[in-house]
Amino acid sequence: MLKRHSGFFKNLLFLSDLLLISGCWLAAYFIRFSAPIFPVTKGIPPIEPYLWLLFPILFVWGICFASLNLYRPRRMGSHLAEFVDLAKANTLCILILVALSFFLKTFEFSRLVILYFWVLNLGVLGFSRMVFREIMRLLRRLGYNQRHVVVIGAGALGQRLVQTLQAHPELGMDVRGYLSRNEAKVGQVLEGIPVLGTFDQAGAFLTPQVDVVFLCLPPAAEGEAERLMKILSTMTAEVKIIPSIYEFITLRAEAEIFSGLPIITLQGSPLYGWNLFLKRCFDVAGALVALGLTLPLMGLIAVHIKMTSSGHVLYRQKRVGLDGRSFEIIKFRTMVLNAESET
């Protein structure tokens, strides 16, 4: 049966983190004073105070990592998302460490040691987490560490979910069957998975052996969600809800939580914020490279236009761009002068 936090793997990861954090702290000390990147001007301090500080470091890091939920299951999470969470937690712990070292007036700890420690923690813990997750994914591909899944909803959304889960065996999601509100579907096999029963029979099929339940209700069946949620609330299984709106979403969607309310934001274009800035940089750099490569050819085109026609070589024209704003483009003239006024 699925546990909210797998005790063995959680403890293994926790102890591994503490061991690596200890190694990073000692490595930061030796990098600073035994293989200094920057010259040591005040002499090499004794290592004992740094060893004593290791105990509060492990306490702070352990409490923060556990409080920030860094040991939750991440079957469906990405390496990048985990690294971002790890970086935030590590930075918070470093700030606490800086404050702690400031109040310890009896000994002045090297700020470079703390900086090296932060960098080493990010790299070492990030890499160790990635290796751990990849080992777990390999084990799941081999059939270990599986979770038994039941999908409530045998419509297009539920079948799409099953297709996705089957395409990713590294998630270790073993789909046992569907539950459908349509009694005629009972006994059918959809995407290689049987329809076990109807919504009314949910209590009989959602046994303690079921680890994860996906709720994929079509809009017409959302009225039954409350009754199903009452049944699911009595179970120990993890419940994941896929909104039916995802069947109709063609724009880019992002989910966020606001004061406990789930909000789905739809955007037709990802060009905002940093994405817009990066695209602008890419456009300018690409334009400069293209201009440099085509400059000789454009020179020949300009000479040809001047030799075969009187008037300007370049032509200005107004176009409409983003948000309805107009702008001018400059291009080679390919028609006679004042051609627009003659039409």
GROMACS .gro file of C-alpha atoms in nm:
model
  343
    1MET     CA    1   0.000   0.000   0.000
    2LEU     CA    2   0.120   0.345  -0.089
    3LYS     CA    3   0.263   0.551   0.195
    4ARG     CA    4   0.257   0.927   0.179
    5HIS     CA    5   0.630   0.920   0.226
    6SER     CA    6   0.813   0.596   0.166
    7GLY     CA    7   0.992   0.553   0.498
    8PHE     CA    8   1.295   0.367   0.373
    9PHE     CA    9   1.374   0.589   0.074
   10LYS     CA   10   1.293   0.906   0.266
   11ASN     CA   11   1.534   0.813   0.546
   12LEU     CA   12   1.796   0.703   0.294
   13LEU     CA   13   1.776   1.035   0.112
   14PHE     CA   14   1.777   1.231   0.439
   15LEU     CA   15   2.089   1.056   0.571
   16SER     CA   16   2.256   1.091   0.232
   17ASP     CA   17   2.190   1.466   0.236
   18LEU     CA   18   2.337   1.506   0.584
   19LEU     CA   19   2.646   1.308   0.485
   20LEU     CA   20   2.699   1.513   0.169
   21ILE     CA   21   2.638   1.841   0.353
   22SER     CA   22   2.908   1.744   0.604
   23GLY     CA   23   3.146   1.663   0.320
   24CYS     CA   24   3.072   1.992   0.144
   25TRP     CA   25   3.139   2.191   0.463
   26LEU     CA   26   3.476   2.024   0.518
   27ALA     CA   27   3.562   2.052   0.148
   28ALA     CA   28   3.483   2.425   0.157
   29TYR     CA   29   3.728   2.469   0.447
   30PHE     CA   30   4.009   2.281   0.270
   31ILE     CA   31   3.949   2.455  -0.064
   32ARG     CA   32   3.976   2.791   0.108
   33PHE     CA   33   4.284   2.723   0.318
   34SER     CA   34   4.466   2.425   0.162
   35ALA     CA   35   4.411   2.502  -0.207
   36PRO     CA   36   4.318   2.869  -0.197
   37ILE     CA   37   4.176   3.034  -0.506
   38PHE     CA   38   4.224   3.367  -0.330
   39PRO     CA   39   4.533   3.433  -0.115
   40VAL     CA   40   4.507   3.370   0.259
   41THR     CA   41   4.610   3.696   0.427
   42LYS     CA   42   4.513   3.636   0.791
   43GLY     CA   43   4.665   3.294   0.842
   44ILE     CA   44   4.500   2.952   0.845
   45PRO     CA   45   4.245   2.925   1.128
   46PRO     CA   46   4.210   2.603   1.328
   47ILE     CA   47   3.957   2.354   1.196
   48GLU     CA   48   3.799   2.282   1.535
   49PRO     CA   49   3.551   2.577   1.532
   50TYR     CA   50   3.439   2.471   1.185
   51LEU     CA   51   3.386   2.116   1.309
   52TRP     CA   52   3.178   2.242   1.602
   53LEU     CA   53   2.971   2.458   1.367
   54LEU     CA   54   2.892   2.148   1.163
   55PHE     CA   55   2.641   2.032   1.427
   56PRO     CA   56   2.414   2.339   1.403
   57ILE     CA   57   2.459   2.328   1.023
   58LEU     CA   58   2.322   1.974   1.007
   59PHE     CA   59   2.039   2.069   1.242
   60VAL     CA   60   1.941   2.377   1.037
   61TRP     CA   61   1.967   2.199   0.700
   62GLY     CA   62   1.778   1.895   0.825
   63ILE     CA   63   1.492   2.100   0.972
   64CYS     CA   64   1.466   2.331   0.670
   65PHE     CA   65   1.478   2.051   0.412
   66ALA     CA   66   1.212   1.853   0.597
   67SER     CA   67   0.993   2.160   0.659
   68LEU     CA   68   1.012   2.264   0.293
   69ASN     CA   69   0.896   1.915   0.190
   70LEU     CA   70   1.209   1.823  -0.005
   71TYR     CA   71   1.159   1.454   0.073
   72ARG     CA   72   0.815   1.412  -0.082
   73PRO     CA   73   0.770   1.159  -0.365
   74ARG     CA   74   0.853   1.306  -0.706
   75ARG     CA   75   0.749   1.038  -0.953
   76MET     CA   76   0.607   1.295  -1.192
   77GLY     CA   77   0.842   1.581  -1.110
   78SER     CA   78   1.130   1.705  -1.323
   79HIS     CA   79   1.496   1.733  -1.226
   80LEU     CA   80   1.482   2.109  -1.284
   81ALA     CA   81   1.185   2.159  -1.050
   82GLU     CA   82   1.362   1.962  -0.777
   83PHE     CA   83   1.685   2.158  -0.828
   84VAL     CA   84   1.496   2.489  -0.799
   85ASP     CA   85   1.337   2.374  -0.471
   86LEU     CA   86   1.677   2.257  -0.350
   87ALA     CA   87   1.840   2.590  -0.443
   88LYS     CA   88   1.573   2.788  -0.257
   89ALA     CA   89   1.607   2.575   0.056
   90ASN     CA   90   1.987   2.581   0.043
   91THR     CA   91   1.994   2.960   0.004
   92LEU     CA   92   1.759   3.002   0.301
   93CYS     CA   93   1.983   2.779   0.511
   94ILE     CA   94   2.291   2.977   0.407
   95LEU     CA   95   2.125   3.301   0.519
   96ILE     CA   96   2.051   3.140   0.856
   97LEU     CA   97   2.413   3.023   0.875
   98VAL     CA   98   2.543   3.374   0.800
   99ALA     CA   99   2.321   3.516   1.073
  100LEU     CA  100   2.435   3.243   1.313
  101SER     CA  101   2.804   3.305   1.241
  102PHE     CA  102   2.748   3.679   1.293
  103PHE     CA  103   2.619   3.621   1.646
  104LEU     CA  104   2.911   3.391   1.732
  105LYS     CA  105   3.143   3.673   1.833
  106THR     CA  106   3.405   3.438   1.979
  107PHE     CA  107   3.524   3.328   1.634
  108GLU     CA  108   3.517   3.489   1.290
  109PHE     CA  109   3.425   3.237   1.022
  110SER     CA  110   3.552   3.289   0.670
  111ARG     CA  111   3.286   3.430   0.438
  112LEU     CA  112   3.458   3.255   0.146
  113VAL     CA  113   3.417   2.919   0.322
  114ILE     CA  114   3.044   2.988   0.350
  115LEU     CA  115   3.030   3.093  -0.018
  116TYR     CA  116   3.216   2.778  -0.128
  117PHE     CA  117   2.987   2.572   0.093
  118TRP     CA  118   2.679   2.718  -0.078
  119VAL     CA  119   2.815   2.647  -0.426
  120LEU     CA  120   2.928   2.294  -0.335
  121ASN     CA  121   2.592   2.218  -0.175
  122LEU     CA  122   2.405   2.324  -0.487
  123GLY     CA  123   2.623   2.114  -0.714
  124VAL     CA  124   2.669   1.804  -0.499
  125LEU     CA  125   2.315   1.779  -0.362
  126GLY     CA  126   2.164   1.859  -0.701
  127PHE     CA  127   2.372   1.589  -0.869
  128SER     CA  128   2.304   1.333  -0.595
  129ARG     CA  129   1.928   1.394  -0.619
  130MET     CA  130   1.940   1.349  -0.997
  131VAL     CA  131   2.131   1.021  -0.962
  132PHE     CA  132   1.887   0.901  -0.694
  133ARG     CA  133   1.583   0.980  -0.910
  134GLU     CA  134   1.735   0.812  -1.216
  135ILE     CA  135   1.811   0.496  -1.015
  136MET     CA  136   1.450   0.492  -0.895
  137ARG     CA  137   1.325   0.535  -1.252
  138LEU     CA  138   1.545   0.248  -1.368
  139LEU     CA  139   1.405   0.024  -1.094
  140ARG     CA  140   1.051   0.114  -1.197
  141ARG     CA  141   1.125   0.031  -1.560
  142LEU     CA  142   1.239  -0.310  -1.438
  143GLY     CA  143   0.908  -0.361  -1.257
  144TYR     CA  144   1.006  -0.262  -0.902
  145ASN     CA  145   0.856   0.011  -0.683
  146GLN     CA  146   0.523   0.003  -0.867
  147ARG     CA  147   0.207   0.185  -0.762
  148HIS     CA  148  -0.134   0.032  -0.834
  149VAL     CA  149  -0.359   0.283  -1.009
  150VAL     CA  150  -0.733   0.305  -1.077
  151VAL     CA  151  -0.866   0.569  -1.317
  152ILE     CA  152  -1.216   0.702  -1.245
  153GLY     CA  153  -1.351   0.806  -1.582
  154ALA     CA  154  -1.323   0.594  -1.897
  155GLY     CA  155  -1.381   0.878  -2.143
  156ALA     CA  156  -1.136   1.053  -2.372
  157LEU     CA  157  -0.958   1.225  -2.082
  158GLY     CA  158  -0.913   0.904  -1.883
  159GLN     CA  159  -0.788   0.713  -2.188
  160ARG     CA  160  -0.546   0.993  -2.270
  161LEU     CA  161  -0.410   0.973  -1.916
  162VAL     CA  162  -0.360   0.596  -1.944
  163GLN     CA  163  -0.178   0.639  -2.276
  164THR     CA  164   0.056   0.889  -2.111
  165LEU     CA  165   0.123   0.664  -1.810
  166GLN     CA  166   0.191   0.365  -2.035
  167ALA     CA  167   0.435   0.574  -2.240
  168HIS     CA  168   0.635   0.650  -1.923
  169PRO     CA  169   0.716   0.322  -1.744
  170GLU     CA  170   0.976   0.507  -1.536
  171LEU     CA  171   0.686   0.650  -1.333
  172GLY     CA  172   0.600   0.304  -1.202
  173MET     CA  173   0.225   0.356  -1.241
  174ASP     CA  174   0.056   0.017  -1.292
  175VAL     CA  175  -0.298   0.094  -1.410
  176ARG     CA  176  -0.532  -0.182  -1.290
  177GLY     CA  177  -0.853  -0.055  -1.447
  178TYR     CA  178  -1.113   0.212  -1.511
  179LEU     CA  179  -1.436   0.298  -1.337
  180SER     CA  180  -1.702   0.437  -1.571
  181ARG     CA  181  -2.041   0.600  -1.518
  182ASN     CA  182  -2.158   0.420  -1.832
  183GLU     CA  183  -2.263   0.069  -1.734
  184ALA     CA  184  -2.240  -0.045  -2.099
  185LYS     CA  185  -1.862   0.000  -2.087
  186VAL     CA  186  -1.812  -0.244  -1.798
  187GLY     CA  187  -1.607  -0.540  -1.919
  188GLN     CA  188  -1.462  -0.354  -2.218
  189VAL     CA  189  -1.086  -0.320  -2.261
  190LEU     CA  190  -0.968   0.034  -2.342
  191GLU     CA  191  -0.601   0.095  -2.423
  192GLY     CA  192  -0.530  -0.254  -2.291
  193ILE     CA  193  -0.693  -0.172  -1.955
  194PRO     CA  194  -1.027  -0.324  -1.844
  195VAL     CA  195  -1.329  -0.126  -1.727
  196LEU     CA  196  -1.381  -0.279  -1.383
  197GLY     CA  197  -1.716  -0.132  -1.290
  198THR     CA  198  -1.929   0.178  -1.252
  199PHE     CA  199  -1.903   0.478  -1.022
  200ASP     CA  200  -2.166   0.318  -0.796
  201GLN     CA  201  -1.927   0.026  -0.740
  202ALA     CA  202  -1.632   0.247  -0.648
  203GLY     CA  203  -1.627   0.134  -0.286
  204ALA     CA  204  -1.587  -0.230  -0.392
  205PHE     CA  205  -1.299  -0.173  -0.633
  206LEU     CA  206  -1.105   0.097  -0.448
  207THR     CA  207  -0.950  -0.145  -0.201
  208PRO     CA  208  -0.649  -0.079   0.026
  209GLN     CA  209  -0.432  -0.237  -0.244
  210VAL     CA  210  -0.499   0.067  -0.467
  211ASP     CA  211  -0.224   0.323  -0.418
  212VAL     CA  212  -0.322   0.606  -0.653
  213VAL     CA  213  -0.661   0.716  -0.788
  214PHE     CA  214  -0.688   0.952  -1.085
  215LEU     CA  215  -1.019   1.137  -1.110
  216CYS     CA  216  -1.084   1.215  -1.478
  217LEU     CA  217  -1.448   1.315  -1.496
  218PRO     CA  218  -1.606   1.459  -1.813
  219PRO     CA  219  -1.808   1.782  -1.770
  220ALA     CA  220  -2.136   1.586  -1.778
  221ALA     CA  221  -2.027   1.373  -1.482
  222GLU     CA  222  -1.890   1.647  -1.257
  223GLY     CA  223  -2.211   1.635  -1.053
  224GLU     CA  224  -2.099   1.297  -0.920
  225ALA     CA  225  -1.762   1.429  -0.803
  226GLU     CA  226  -1.885   1.511  -0.451
  227ARG     CA  227  -2.013   1.157  -0.394
  228LEU     CA  228  -1.690   1.007  -0.526
  229MET     CA  229  -1.478   1.238  -0.312
  230LYS     CA  230  -1.663   1.120  -0.001
  231ILE     CA  231  -1.568   0.762  -0.088
  232LEU     CA  232  -1.208   0.860  -0.164
  233SER     CA  233  -1.175   1.054   0.163
  234THR     CA  234  -1.208   0.727   0.357
  235MET     CA  235  -0.916   0.568   0.168
  236THR     CA  236  -0.542   0.588   0.220
  237ALA     CA  237  -0.478   0.613  -0.155
  238GLU     CA  238  -0.333   0.927  -0.307
  239VAL     CA  239  -0.595   1.111  -0.514
  240LYS     CA  240  -0.499   1.313  -0.821
  241ILE     CA  241  -0.760   1.519  -1.005
  242ILE     CA  242  -0.731   1.606  -1.374
  243PRO     CA  243  -0.975   1.890  -1.462
  244SER     CA  244  -1.198   1.821  -1.760
  245ILE     CA  245  -1.109   2.163  -1.900
  246TYR     CA  246  -0.777   2.014  -2.017
  247GLU     CA  247  -0.969   1.830  -2.290
  248PHE     CA  248  -1.045   2.163  -2.455
  249ILE     CA  249  -0.731   2.361  -2.384
  250THR     CA  250  -0.543   2.462  -2.697
  251LEU     CA  251  -0.354   2.750  -2.537
  252ARG     CA  252  -0.057   2.718  -2.305
  253ALA     CA  253  -0.183   2.646  -1.954
  254GLU     CA  254  -0.022   2.700  -1.614
  255ALA     CA  255  -0.169   2.593  -1.281
  256GLU     CA  256  -0.114   2.788  -0.960
  257ILE     CA  257  -0.260   2.804  -0.609
  258PHE     CA  258  -0.403   3.131  -0.473
  259SER     CA  259  -0.518   3.119  -0.109
  260GLY     CA  260  -0.600   2.752  -0.146
  261LEU     CA  261  -0.788   2.799  -0.475
  262PRO     CA  262  -0.652   2.623  -0.786
  263ILE     CA  263  -0.629   2.863  -1.080
  264ILE     CA  264  -0.552   2.767  -1.439
  265THR     CA  265  -0.402   3.047  -1.648
  266LEU     CA  266  -0.433   3.024  -2.027
  267GLN     CA  267  -0.194   3.210  -2.252
  268GLY     CA  268  -0.176   3.188  -2.628
  269SER     CA  269   0.189   3.284  -2.642
  270PRO     CA  270   0.481   3.214  -2.408
  271LEU     CA  271   0.636   3.550  -2.505
  272TYR     CA  272   0.628   3.742  -2.180
  273GLY     CA  273   0.878   3.832  -1.911
  274TRP     CA  274   1.215   3.665  -1.954
  275ASN     CA  275   1.094   3.473  -2.258
  276LEU     CA  276   1.020   3.799  -2.438
  277PHE     CA  277   1.357   3.944  -2.336
  278LEU     CA  278   1.544   3.633  -2.454
  279LYS     CA  279   1.355   3.632  -2.785
  280ARG     CA  280   1.444   3.998  -2.837
  281CYS     CA  281   1.813   3.923  -2.772
  282PHE     CA  282   1.798   3.626  -3.009
  283ASP     CA  283   1.627   3.837  -3.278
  284VAL     CA  284   1.885   4.116  -3.255
  285ALA     CA  285   2.180   3.873  -3.254
  286GLY     CA  286   2.033   3.676  -3.544
  287ALA     CA  287   1.968   3.994  -3.742
  288LEU     CA  288   2.326   4.114  -3.693
  289VAL     CA  289   2.466   3.780  -3.808
  290ALA     CA  290   2.232   3.771  -4.109
  291LEU     CA  291   2.323   4.129  -4.205
  292GLY     CA  292   2.691   4.048  -4.186
  293LEU     CA  293   2.655   3.739  -4.406
  294THR     CA  294   2.429   3.901  -4.667
  295LEU     CA  295   2.594   4.245  -4.680
  296PRO     CA  296   2.787   4.174  -5.005
  297LEU     CA  297   2.473   4.044  -5.175
  298MET     CA  298   2.268   4.343  -5.057
  299GLY     CA  299   2.535   4.573  -5.198
  300LEU     CA  300   2.500   4.409  -5.540
  301ILE     CA  301   2.119   4.438  -5.521
  302ALA     CA  302   2.145   4.809  -5.436
  303VAL     CA  303   2.379   4.872  -5.731
  304HIS     CA  304   2.145   4.682  -5.965
  305ILE     CA  305   1.840   4.884  -5.852
  306LYS     CA  306   2.027   5.212  -5.897
  307MET     CA  307   2.146   5.113  -6.246
  308THR     CA  308   1.803   5.003  -6.371
  309SER     CA  309   1.575   5.261  -6.211
  310SER     CA  310   1.586   5.618  -6.090
  311GLY     CA  311   1.494   5.704  -5.735
  312HIS     CA  312   1.567   5.565  -5.393
  313VAL     CA  313   1.714   5.218  -5.339
  314LEU     CA  314   1.528   5.157  -5.013
  315TYR     CA  315   1.155   5.174  -4.950
  316ARG     CA  316   0.975   5.242  -4.621
  317GLN     CA  317   0.641   5.084  -4.539
  318LYS     CA  318   0.421   5.075  -4.228
  319ARG     CA  319   0.322   4.740  -4.078
  320VAL     CA  320   0.118   4.639  -3.772
  321GLY     CA  321   0.294   4.436  -3.506
  322LEU     CA  322   0.237   4.309  -3.151
  323ASP     CA  323  -0.060   4.460  -2.963
  324GLY     CA  324  -0.168   4.650  -3.276
  325ARG     CA  325   0.131   4.883  -3.270
  326SER     CA  326   0.249   5.009  -3.608
  327PHE     CA  327   0.613   5.019  -3.710
  328GLU     CA  328   0.816   5.096  -4.020
  329ILE     CA  329   1.007   4.840  -4.222
  330ILE     CA  330   1.282   4.918  -4.470
  331LYS     CA  331   1.323   4.700  -4.776
  332PHE     CA  332   1.467   4.718  -5.126
  333ARG     CA  333   1.242   4.898  -5.373
  334THR     CA  334   1.107   4.649  -5.627
  335MET     CA  335   0.853   4.876  -5.802
  336VAL     CA  336   0.865   5.209  -5.982
  337LEU     CA  337   0.845   5.527  -5.778
  338ASN     CA  338   0.501   5.626  -5.643
  339ALA     CA  339   0.350   5.293  -5.750
  340GLU     CA  340   0.099   5.300  -5.465
  341SER     CA  341  -0.039   5.642  -5.566
  342GLU     CA  342  -0.103   5.516  -5.918
  343THR     CA  343  -0.324   5.223  -5.805
   0.00000   0.00000   0.00000
